Short mmCIF file of C-alpha atoms in Angstrom, two decimals:
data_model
loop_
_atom_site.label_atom_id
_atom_site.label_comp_id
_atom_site.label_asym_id
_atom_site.label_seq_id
_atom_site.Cartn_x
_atom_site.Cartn_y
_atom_site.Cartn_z
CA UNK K 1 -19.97 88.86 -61.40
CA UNK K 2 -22.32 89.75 -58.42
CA UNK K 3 -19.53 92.24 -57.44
CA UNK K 4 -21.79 95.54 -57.26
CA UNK K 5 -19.54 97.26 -54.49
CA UNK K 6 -16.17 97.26 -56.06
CA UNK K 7 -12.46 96.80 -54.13
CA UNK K 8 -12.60 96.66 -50.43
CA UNK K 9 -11.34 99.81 -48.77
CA UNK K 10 -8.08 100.11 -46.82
CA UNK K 11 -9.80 100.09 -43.78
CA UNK K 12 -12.03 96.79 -44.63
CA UNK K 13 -8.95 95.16 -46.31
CA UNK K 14 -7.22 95.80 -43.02
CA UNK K 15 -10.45 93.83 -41.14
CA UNK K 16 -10.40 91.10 -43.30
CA UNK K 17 -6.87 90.04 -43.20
CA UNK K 18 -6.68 90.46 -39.24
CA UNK K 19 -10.21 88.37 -38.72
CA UNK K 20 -9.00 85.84 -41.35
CA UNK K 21 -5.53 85.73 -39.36
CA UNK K 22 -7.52 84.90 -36.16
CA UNK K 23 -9.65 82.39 -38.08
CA UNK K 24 -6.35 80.71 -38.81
CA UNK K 25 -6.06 81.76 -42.13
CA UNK K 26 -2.54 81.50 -43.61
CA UNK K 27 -2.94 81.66 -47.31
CA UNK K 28 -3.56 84.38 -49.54
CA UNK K 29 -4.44 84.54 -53.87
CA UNK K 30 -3.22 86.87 -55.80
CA UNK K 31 -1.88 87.68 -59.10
CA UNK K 32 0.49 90.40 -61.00
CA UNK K 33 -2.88 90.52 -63.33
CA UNK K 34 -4.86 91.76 -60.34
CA UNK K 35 -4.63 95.71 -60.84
CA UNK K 36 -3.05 96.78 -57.44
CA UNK K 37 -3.97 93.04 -55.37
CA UNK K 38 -0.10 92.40 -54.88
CA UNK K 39 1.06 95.72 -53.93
CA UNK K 40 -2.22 96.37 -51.27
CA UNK K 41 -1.76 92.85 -50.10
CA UNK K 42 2.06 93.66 -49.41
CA UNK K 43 1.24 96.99 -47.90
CA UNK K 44 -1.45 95.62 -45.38
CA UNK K 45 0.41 92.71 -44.24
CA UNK K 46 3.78 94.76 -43.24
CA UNK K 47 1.47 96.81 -41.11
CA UNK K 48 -0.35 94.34 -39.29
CA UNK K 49 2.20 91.44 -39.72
CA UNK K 50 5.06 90.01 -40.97
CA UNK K 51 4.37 88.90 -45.06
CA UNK K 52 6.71 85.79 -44.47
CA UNK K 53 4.27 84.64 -42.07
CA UNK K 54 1.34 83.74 -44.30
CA UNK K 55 1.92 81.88 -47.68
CA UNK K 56 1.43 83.56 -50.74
CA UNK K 57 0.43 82.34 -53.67
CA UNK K 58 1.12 84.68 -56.80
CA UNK K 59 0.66 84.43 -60.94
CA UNK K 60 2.91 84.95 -63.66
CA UNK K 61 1.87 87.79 -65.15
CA UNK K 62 -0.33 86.44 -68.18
CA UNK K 63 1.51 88.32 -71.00
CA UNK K 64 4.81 87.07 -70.34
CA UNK K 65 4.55 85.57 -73.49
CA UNK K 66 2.41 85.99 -76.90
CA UNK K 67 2.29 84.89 -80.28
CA UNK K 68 5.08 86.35 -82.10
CA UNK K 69 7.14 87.25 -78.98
CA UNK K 70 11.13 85.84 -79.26
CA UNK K 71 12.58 83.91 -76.45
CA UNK K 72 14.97 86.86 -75.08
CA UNK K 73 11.51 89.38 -74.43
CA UNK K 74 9.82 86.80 -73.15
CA UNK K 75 12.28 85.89 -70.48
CA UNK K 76 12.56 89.21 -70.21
CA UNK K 77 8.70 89.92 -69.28
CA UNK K 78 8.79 86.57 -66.54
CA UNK K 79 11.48 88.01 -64.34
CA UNK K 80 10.22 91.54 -64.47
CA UNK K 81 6.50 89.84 -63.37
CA UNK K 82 8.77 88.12 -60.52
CA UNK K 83 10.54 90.79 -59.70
CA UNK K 84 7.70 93.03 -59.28
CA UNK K 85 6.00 90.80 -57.35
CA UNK K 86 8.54 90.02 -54.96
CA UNK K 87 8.58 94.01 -54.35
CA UNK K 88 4.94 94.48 -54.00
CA UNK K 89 4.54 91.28 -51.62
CA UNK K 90 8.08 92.51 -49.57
CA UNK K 91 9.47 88.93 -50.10
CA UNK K 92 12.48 87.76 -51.38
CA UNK K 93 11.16 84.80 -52.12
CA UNK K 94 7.46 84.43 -53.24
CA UNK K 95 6.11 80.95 -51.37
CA UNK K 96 4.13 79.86 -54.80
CA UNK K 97 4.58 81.25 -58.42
CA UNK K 98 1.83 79.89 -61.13
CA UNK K 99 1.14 79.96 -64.53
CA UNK K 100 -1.53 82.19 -65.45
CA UNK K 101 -1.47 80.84 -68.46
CA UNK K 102 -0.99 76.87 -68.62
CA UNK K 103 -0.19 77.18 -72.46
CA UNK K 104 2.61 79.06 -70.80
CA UNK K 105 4.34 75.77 -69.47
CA UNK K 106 5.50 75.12 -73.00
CA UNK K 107 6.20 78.28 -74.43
CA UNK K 108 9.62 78.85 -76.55
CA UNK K 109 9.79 75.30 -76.67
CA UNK K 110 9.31 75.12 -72.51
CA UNK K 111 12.54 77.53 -71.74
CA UNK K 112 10.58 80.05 -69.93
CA UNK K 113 9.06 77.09 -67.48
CA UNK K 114 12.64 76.04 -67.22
CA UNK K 115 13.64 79.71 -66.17
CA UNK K 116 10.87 79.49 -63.56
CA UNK K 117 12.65 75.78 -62.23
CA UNK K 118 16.10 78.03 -61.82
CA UNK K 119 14.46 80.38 -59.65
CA UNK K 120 13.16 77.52 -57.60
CA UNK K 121 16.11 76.19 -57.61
CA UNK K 122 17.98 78.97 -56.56
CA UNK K 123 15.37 79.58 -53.32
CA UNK K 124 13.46 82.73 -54.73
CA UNK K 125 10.61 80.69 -55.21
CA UNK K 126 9.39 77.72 -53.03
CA UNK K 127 6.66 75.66 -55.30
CA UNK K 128 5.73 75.92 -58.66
CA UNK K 129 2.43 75.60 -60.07
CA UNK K 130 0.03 76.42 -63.19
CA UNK K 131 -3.88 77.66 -63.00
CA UNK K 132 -5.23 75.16 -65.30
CA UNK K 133 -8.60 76.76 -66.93
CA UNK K 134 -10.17 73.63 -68.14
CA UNK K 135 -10.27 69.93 -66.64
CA UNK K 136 -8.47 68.90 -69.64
CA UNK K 137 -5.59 71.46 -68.60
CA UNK K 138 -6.16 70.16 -64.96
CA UNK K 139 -5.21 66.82 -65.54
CA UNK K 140 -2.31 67.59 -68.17
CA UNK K 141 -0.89 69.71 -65.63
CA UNK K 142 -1.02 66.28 -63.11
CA UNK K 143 1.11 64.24 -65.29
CA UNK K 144 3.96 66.74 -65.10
CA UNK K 145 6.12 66.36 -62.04
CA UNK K 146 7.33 69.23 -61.77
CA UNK K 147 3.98 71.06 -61.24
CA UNK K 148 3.44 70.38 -57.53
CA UNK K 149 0.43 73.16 -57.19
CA UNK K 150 -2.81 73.13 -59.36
CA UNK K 151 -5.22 75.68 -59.29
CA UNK K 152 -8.69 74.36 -60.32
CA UNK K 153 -12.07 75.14 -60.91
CA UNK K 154 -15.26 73.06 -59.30
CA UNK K 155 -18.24 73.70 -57.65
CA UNK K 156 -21.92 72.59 -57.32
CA UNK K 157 -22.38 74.16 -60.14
CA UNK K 158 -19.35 72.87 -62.37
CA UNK K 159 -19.00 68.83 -61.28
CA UNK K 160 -16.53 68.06 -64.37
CA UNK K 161 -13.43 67.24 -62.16
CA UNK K 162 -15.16 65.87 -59.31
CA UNK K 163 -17.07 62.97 -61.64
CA UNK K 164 -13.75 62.53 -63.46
CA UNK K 165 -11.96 61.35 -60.16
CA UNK K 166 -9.47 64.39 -60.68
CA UNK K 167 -9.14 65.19 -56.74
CA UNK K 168 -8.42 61.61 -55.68
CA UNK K 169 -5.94 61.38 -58.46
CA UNK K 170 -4.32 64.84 -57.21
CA UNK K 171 -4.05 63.53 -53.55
CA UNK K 172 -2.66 60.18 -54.25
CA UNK K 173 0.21 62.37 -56.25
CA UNK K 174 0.51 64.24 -53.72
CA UNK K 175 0.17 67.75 -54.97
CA UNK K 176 -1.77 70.78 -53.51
CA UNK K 177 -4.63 71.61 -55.25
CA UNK K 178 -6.56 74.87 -54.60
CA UNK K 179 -10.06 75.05 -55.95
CA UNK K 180 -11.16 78.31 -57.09
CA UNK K 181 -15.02 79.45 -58.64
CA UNK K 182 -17.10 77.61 -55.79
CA UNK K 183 -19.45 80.30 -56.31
CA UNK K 184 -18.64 80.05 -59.95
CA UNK K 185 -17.73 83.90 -59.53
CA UNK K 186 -20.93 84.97 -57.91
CA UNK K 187 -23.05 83.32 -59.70
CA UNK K 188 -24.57 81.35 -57.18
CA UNK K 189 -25.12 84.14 -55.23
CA UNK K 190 -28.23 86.10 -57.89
CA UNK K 191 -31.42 86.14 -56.40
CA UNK K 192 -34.18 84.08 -58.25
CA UNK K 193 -34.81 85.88 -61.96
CA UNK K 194 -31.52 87.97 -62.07
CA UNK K 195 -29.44 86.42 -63.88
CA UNK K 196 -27.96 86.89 -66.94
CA UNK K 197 -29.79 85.33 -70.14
CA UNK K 198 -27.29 83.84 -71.62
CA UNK K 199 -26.60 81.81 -67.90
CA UNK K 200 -30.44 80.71 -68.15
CA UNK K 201 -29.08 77.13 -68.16
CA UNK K 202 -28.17 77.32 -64.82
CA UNK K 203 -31.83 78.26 -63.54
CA UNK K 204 -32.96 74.87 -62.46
CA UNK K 205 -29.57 73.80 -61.06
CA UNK K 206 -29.73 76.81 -58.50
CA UNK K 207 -33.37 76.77 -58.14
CA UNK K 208 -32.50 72.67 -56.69
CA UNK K 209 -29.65 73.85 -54.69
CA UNK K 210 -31.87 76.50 -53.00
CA UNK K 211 -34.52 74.33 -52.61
CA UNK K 212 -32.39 71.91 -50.88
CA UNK K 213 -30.56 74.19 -48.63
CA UNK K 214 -34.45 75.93 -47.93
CA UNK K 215 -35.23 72.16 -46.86
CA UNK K 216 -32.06 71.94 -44.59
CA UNK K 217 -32.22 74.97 -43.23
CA UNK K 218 -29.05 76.99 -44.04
CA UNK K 219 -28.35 79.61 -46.55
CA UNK K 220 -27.55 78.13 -50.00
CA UNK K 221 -23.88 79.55 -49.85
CA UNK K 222 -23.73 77.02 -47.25
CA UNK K 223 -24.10 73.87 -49.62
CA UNK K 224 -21.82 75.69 -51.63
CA UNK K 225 -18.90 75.87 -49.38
CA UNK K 226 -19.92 72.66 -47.80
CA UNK K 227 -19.21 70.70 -50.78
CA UNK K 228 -15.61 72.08 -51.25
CA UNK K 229 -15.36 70.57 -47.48
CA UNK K 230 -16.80 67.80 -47.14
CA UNK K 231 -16.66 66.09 -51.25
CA UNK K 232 -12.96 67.65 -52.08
CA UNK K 233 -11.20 66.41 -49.43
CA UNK K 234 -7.22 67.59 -48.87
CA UNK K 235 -8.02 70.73 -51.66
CA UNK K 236 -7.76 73.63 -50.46
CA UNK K 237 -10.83 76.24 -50.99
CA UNK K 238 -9.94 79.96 -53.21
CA UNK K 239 -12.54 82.47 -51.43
CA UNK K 240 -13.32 85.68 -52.56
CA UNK K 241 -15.42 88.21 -50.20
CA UNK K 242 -15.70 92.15 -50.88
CA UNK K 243 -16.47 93.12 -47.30
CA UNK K 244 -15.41 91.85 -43.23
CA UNK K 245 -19.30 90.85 -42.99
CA UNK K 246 -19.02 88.64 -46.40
CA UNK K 247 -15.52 87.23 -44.71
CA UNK K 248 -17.87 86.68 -41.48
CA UNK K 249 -20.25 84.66 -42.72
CA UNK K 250 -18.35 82.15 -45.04
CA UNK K 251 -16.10 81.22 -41.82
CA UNK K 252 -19.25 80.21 -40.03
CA UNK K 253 -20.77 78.51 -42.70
CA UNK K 254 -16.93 76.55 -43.22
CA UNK K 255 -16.86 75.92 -39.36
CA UNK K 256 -20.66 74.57 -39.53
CA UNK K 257 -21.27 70.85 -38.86
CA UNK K 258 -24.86 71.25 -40.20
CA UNK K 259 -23.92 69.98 -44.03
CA UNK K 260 -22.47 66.63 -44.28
CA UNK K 261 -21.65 64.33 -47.44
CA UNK K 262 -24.60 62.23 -46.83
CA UNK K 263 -26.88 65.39 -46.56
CA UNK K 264 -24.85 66.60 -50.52
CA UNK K 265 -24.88 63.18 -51.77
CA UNK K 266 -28.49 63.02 -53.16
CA UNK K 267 -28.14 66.86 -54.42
CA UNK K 268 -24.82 66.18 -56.17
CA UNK K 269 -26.36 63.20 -57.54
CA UNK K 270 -29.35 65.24 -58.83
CA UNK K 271 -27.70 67.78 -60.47
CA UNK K 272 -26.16 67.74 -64.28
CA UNK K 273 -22.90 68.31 -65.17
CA UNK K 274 -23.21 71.91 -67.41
CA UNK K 275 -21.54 72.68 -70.67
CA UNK K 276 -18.11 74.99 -70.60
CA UNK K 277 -19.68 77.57 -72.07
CA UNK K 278 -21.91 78.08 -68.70
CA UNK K 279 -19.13 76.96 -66.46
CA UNK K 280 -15.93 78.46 -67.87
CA UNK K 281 -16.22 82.28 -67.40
CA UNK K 282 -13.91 82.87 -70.04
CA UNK K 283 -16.21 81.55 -72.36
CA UNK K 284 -19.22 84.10 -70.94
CA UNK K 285 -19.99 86.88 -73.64
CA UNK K 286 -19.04 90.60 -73.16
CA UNK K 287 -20.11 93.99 -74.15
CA UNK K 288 -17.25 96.28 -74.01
CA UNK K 289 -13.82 94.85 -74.94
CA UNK K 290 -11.82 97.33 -73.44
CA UNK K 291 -12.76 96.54 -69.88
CA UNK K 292 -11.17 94.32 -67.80
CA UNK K 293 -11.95 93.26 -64.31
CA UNK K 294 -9.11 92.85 -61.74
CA UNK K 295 -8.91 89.16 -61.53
CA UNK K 296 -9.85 88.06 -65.09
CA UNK K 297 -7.33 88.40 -67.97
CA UNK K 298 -9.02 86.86 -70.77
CA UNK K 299 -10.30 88.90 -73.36
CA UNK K 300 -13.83 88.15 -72.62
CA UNK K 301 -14.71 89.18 -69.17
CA UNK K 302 -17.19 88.54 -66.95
CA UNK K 303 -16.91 92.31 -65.18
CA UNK K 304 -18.43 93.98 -68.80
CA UNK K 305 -21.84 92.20 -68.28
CA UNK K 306 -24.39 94.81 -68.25
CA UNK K 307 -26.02 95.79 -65.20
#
């Protein structure tokens, strides 16, 4: 949402992936609903590495399956989103496939998720997974066994999961669980008066989590990522960044030792858990239908706010 710059080049997707190599990054996001994500992702790696090195974590394409669509196209649609991906990624078999969709895991009476447990089955794809959009997906996605990674949302600014003792629960299961939105898609990045009006009921929430980082010393974004370190513990962080400098800075503030839980605890404490309709993008109003951002897929879209 506080995307003003667009899709990193070639040259500064190039940067990124080599400094976040160095960093000891090893995982990379993506989806088939990501305009050209896969394919430049593939491309970039197989010139400065091998794509089997890293793990990749990839999404079903979200239309695989819609109301009125019989079992045969829908199967259809699944392994022409897997195939495609495996081609634009240059692996045989893609590391982590998820559900875009978590409605998805039951869909023509749960034979497409049971398509998706042959191809694990078979070795042409390692783990299996859904993107749950709301807690209550989150935690229906837990109880199934055969979902062993969860993509979630949480963040300062969206404490639903973390108050229902969702990560805890996740770890004691033992599944991976990667938490997406710790910015809540830019949001927390606006400066003071920018944003949107109908995200006014985050004002106070970010004004305290300025505040306290002001009073600590360290740039808000610090708190932010600081809380996915220090108060999510064994969940893995989902980071966006647009540019090497962006990439620059959230390693430093991840590597910093200056936020601890004791320092979040009386800010976490202090702040109120917000309604969905603040906290679930999906749920954020748009102007123009017909445009979609690259890494939304729901049909209102936080790219068509007005500038």
């Amino acid at each position: 949402i506080a995307n003003r710059t667009g899709p990193p080049t070639a040259n500064a997707l190039e940067a990124m992936l080599r400094h976040a190599r160095l960093a000891g990054v090893r995982e990379i996001d993506t989806a088939r609903a990501y305009g050209e994500a896969e394919s430049r992702i593939g491309e970039t790696l197989r010139r400065i590495s091998s794509p089997e090195s890293w793990r990749l974590i990839t999404k079903l394409a979200p239309d695989v399956h819609e109301p009125g669509l019989d079992i045969g196209e829908t199967l259809e649609r699944a392994a022409i989103s897997l195939t495609e991906s495996r081609f634009a990624l240059g692996q045989d078999a893609l590391p982590v496939v998820l559900l875009h969709r978590f409605a998805h895991r039951h869909a023509c009476g749960g034979k497409l998720w049971r398509m998706l447990l042959a191809e694990r089955d078979a070795g042409r794809i390692g783990s299996l997974g859904v993107s749950a959009a709301t807690p209550e997906e989150a935690w229906a996605a837990l109880d199934d066994p055969d979902v062993a990674v969860l993509q979630v949302a949480s963040s300062l600014l969206d404490l639903r999961l973390l108050r229902q003792g969702f990560f805890p629960r996740a770890r004691e299961l033992g599944r991976t669980v990667y938490v997406r939105s710790i910015f809540l898609q830019g949001v927390a990045h606006f400066e003071e008066g920018s944003l949107p009006a109908f995200l006014s009921g985050m004002k106070k929430p970010i004004a305290l989590i300025r505040s306290t980082a002001e009073r600590l010393g360290v740039a808000p974004r610090a708190l932010y990522l600081a809380f996915a370190r220090e108060l999510l513990p064994g969940a893995y962080p989902v980071i966006g960044c647009e540019s090497p400098a962006q990439l620059t800075q959230l390693l430093e503030d991840w590597a910093s030792d200056e936020i601890d839980a004791a320092k979040l605890a009386p800010l976490v404490e202090m702040l109120p858990t917000l309604d969905a309709d603040l906290v679930d993008p999906s749920r954020w109003p748009q102007e123009k239908v017909d445009e979609k951002p690259l890494n939304q897929t729901h049909s209102r879209s936080v790219a068509t706010i007005p500038r």
